[in-house]
PDB file of C-alpha atoms in Angstrom:
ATOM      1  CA  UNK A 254       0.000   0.000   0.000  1.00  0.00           C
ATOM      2  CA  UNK A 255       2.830   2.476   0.888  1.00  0.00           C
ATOM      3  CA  UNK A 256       4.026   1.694  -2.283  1.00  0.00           C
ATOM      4  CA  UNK A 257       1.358   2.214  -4.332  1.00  0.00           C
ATOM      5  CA  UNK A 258       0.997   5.391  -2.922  1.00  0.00           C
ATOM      6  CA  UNK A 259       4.733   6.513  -3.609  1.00  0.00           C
ATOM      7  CA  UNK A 260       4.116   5.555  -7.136  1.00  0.00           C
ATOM      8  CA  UNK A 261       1.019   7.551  -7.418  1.00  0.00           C
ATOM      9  CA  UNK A 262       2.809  10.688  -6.098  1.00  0.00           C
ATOM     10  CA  UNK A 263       6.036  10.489  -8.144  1.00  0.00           C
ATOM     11  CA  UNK A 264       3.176  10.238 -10.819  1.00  0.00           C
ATOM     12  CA  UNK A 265       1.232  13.165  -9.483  1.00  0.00           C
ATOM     13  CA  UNK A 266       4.840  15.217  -9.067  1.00  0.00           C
ATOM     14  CA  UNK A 267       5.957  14.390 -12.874  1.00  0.00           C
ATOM     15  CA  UNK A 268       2.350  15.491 -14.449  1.00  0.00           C
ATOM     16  CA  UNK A 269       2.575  18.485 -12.228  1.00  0.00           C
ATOM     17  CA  UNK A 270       6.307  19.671 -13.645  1.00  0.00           C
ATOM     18  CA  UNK A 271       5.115  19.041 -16.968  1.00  0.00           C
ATOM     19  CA  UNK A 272       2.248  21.299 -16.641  1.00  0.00           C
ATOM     20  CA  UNK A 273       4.082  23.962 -15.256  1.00  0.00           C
ATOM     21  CA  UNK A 274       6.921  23.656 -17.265  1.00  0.00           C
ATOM     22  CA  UNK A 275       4.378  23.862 -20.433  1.00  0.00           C
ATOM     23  CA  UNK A 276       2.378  26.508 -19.627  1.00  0.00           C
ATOM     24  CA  UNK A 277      -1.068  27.299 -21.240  1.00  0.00           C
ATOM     25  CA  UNK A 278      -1.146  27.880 -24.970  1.00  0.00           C
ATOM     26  CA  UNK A 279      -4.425  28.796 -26.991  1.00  0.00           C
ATOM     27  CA  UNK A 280      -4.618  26.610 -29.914  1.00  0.00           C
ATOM     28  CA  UNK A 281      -4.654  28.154 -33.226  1.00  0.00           C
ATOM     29  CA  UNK A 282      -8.246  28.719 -34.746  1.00  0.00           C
ATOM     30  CA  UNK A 283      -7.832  26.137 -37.588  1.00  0.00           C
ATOM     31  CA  UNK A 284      -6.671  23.462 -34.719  1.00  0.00           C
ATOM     32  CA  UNK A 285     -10.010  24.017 -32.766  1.00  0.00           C
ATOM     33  CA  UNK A 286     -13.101  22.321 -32.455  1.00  0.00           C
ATOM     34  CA  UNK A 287     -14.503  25.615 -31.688  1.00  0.00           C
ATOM     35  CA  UNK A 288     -17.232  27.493 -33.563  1.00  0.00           C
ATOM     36  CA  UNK A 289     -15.514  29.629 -35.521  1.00  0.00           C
ATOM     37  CA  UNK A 290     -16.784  32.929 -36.374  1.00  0.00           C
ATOM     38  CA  UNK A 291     -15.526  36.454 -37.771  1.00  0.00           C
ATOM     39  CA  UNK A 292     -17.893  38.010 -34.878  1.00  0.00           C
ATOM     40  CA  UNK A 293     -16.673  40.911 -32.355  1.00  0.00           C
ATOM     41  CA  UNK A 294     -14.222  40.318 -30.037  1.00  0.00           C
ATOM     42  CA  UNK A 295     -16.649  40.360 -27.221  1.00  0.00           C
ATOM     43  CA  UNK A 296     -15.540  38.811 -23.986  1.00  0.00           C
ATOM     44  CA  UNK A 297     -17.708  37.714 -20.862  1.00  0.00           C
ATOM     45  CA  UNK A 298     -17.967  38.920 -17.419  1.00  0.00           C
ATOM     46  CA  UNK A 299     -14.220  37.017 -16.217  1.00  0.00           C
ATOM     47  CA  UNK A 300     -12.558  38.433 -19.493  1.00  0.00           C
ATOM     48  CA  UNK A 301     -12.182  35.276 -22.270  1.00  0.00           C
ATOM     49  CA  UNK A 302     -13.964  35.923 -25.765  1.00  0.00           C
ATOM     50  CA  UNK A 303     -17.690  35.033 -26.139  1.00  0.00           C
ATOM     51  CA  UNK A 304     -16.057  33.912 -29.842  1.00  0.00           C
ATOM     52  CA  UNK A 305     -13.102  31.904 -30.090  1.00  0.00           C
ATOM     53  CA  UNK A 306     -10.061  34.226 -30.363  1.00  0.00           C
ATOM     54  CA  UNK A 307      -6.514  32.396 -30.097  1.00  0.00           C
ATOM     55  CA  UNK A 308      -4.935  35.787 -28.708  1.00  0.00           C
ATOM     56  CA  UNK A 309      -7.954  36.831 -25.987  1.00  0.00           C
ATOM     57  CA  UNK A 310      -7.800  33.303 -24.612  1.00  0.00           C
ATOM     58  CA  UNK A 311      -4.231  33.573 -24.723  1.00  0.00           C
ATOM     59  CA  UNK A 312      -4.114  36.851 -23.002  1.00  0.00           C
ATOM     60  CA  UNK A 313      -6.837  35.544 -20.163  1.00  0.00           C
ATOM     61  CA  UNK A 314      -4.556  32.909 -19.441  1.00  0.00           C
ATOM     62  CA  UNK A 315      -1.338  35.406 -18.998  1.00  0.00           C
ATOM     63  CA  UNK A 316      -2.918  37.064 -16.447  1.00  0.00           C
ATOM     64  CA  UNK A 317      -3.797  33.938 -14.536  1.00  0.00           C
ATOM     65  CA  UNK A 318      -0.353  33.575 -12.863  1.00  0.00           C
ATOM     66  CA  UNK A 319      -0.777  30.107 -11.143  1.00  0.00           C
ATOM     67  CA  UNK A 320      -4.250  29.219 -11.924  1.00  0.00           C
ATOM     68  CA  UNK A 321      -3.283  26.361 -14.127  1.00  0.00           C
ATOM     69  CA  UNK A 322      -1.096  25.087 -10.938  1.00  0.00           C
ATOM     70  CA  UNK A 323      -3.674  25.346  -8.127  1.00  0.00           C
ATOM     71  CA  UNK A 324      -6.440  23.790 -10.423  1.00  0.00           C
ATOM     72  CA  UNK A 325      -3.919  20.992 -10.946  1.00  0.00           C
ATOM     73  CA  UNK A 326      -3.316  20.595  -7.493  1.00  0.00           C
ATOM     74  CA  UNK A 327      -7.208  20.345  -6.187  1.00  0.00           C
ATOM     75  CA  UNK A 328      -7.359  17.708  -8.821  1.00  0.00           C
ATOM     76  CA  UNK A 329      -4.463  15.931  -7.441  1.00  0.00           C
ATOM     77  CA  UNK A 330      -5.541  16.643  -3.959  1.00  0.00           C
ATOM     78  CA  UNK A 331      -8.941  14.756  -4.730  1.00  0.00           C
ATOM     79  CA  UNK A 332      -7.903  12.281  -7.293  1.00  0.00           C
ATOM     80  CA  UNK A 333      -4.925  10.264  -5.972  1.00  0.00           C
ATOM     81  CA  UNK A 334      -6.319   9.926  -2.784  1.00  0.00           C
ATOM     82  CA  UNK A 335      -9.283   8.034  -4.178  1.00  0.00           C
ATOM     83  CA  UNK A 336      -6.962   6.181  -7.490  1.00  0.00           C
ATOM     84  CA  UNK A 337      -4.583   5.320  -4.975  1.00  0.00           C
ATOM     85  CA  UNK A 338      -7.820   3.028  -2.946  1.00  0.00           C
ATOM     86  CA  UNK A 339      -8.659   1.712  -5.730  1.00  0.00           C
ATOM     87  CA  UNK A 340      -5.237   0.186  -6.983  1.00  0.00           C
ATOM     88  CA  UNK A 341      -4.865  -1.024  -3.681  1.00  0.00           C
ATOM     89  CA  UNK A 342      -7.903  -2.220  -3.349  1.00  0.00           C
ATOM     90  CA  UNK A 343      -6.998  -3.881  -6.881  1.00  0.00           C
ATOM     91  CA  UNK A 344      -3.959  -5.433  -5.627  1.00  0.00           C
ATOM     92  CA  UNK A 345      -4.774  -7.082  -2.500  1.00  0.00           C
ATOM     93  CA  UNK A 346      -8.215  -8.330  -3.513  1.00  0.00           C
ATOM     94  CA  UNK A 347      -8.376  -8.086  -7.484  1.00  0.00           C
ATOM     95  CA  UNK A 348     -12.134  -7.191  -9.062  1.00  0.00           C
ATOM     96  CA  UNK A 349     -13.612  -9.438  -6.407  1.00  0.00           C
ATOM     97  CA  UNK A 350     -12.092  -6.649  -4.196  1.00  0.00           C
ATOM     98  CA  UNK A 351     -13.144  -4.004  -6.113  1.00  0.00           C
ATOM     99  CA  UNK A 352     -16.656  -5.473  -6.924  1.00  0.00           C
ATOM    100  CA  UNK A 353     -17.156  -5.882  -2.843  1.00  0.00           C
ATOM    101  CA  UNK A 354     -16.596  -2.279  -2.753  1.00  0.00           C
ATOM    102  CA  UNK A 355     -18.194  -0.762  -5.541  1.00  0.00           C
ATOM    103  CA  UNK A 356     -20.844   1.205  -3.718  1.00  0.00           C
ATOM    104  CA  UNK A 357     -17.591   3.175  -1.369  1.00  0.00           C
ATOM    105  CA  UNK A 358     -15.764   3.793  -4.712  1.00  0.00           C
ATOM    106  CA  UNK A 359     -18.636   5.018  -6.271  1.00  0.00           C
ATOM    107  CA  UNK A 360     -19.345   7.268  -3.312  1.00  0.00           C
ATOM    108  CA  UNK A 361     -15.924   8.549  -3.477  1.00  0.00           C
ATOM    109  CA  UNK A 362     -15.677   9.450  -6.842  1.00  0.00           C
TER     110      UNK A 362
END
């Protein structure tokens, strides 16, 4: 179990530095899913467009600071926790484990 949990937080830890390291980067429009439109640049009440704009959403995200970091860390901070139970529960008991505990996990998530 101690293990397991190690392994999750070196996990946690790597995904973190990559993030950071990366930083947030709009996608350009013709890489986006996005409706596309040549509309105003109009932006909502917490400042990103109301049409996708690759330089508003860019500039949003600049003045963020560590948003992107704390966001990844209350996932973290409620994720591993509960992926951590269930490959423990996993190893020690296998899906019969898992099965016997199904309404917790599901609770939990």
């Amino acid at each position: 179990v101690a293990r397991v949990t190690e392994i999750a937080g070196s996990a946690a830890l790597e995904v973190s530095k990559s993030v950071r390291m990366r930083g947030v980067e709009a996608p350009d429009v013709d890489k986006s899913y996005v409706a596309r439109s040549l509309a105003t640049d109009a932006i909502d009440a917490d400042g990103l467009p109301l049409v996708y704009n690759k330089e508003a959403i860019q500039k949003y995200w600049d003045k963020q600071g560590g948003a992107l970091q704390r966001r990844w860390a209350e996932f973290l901070s409620l994720s591993v926790p509960f992926l951590t139970k269930v490959a423990t529960l996993s190893i020690t008991g296998g899906a019969a484990e898992l099965s016997k505990n199904d309404r917790a996990l599901a609770k939990d998530a």
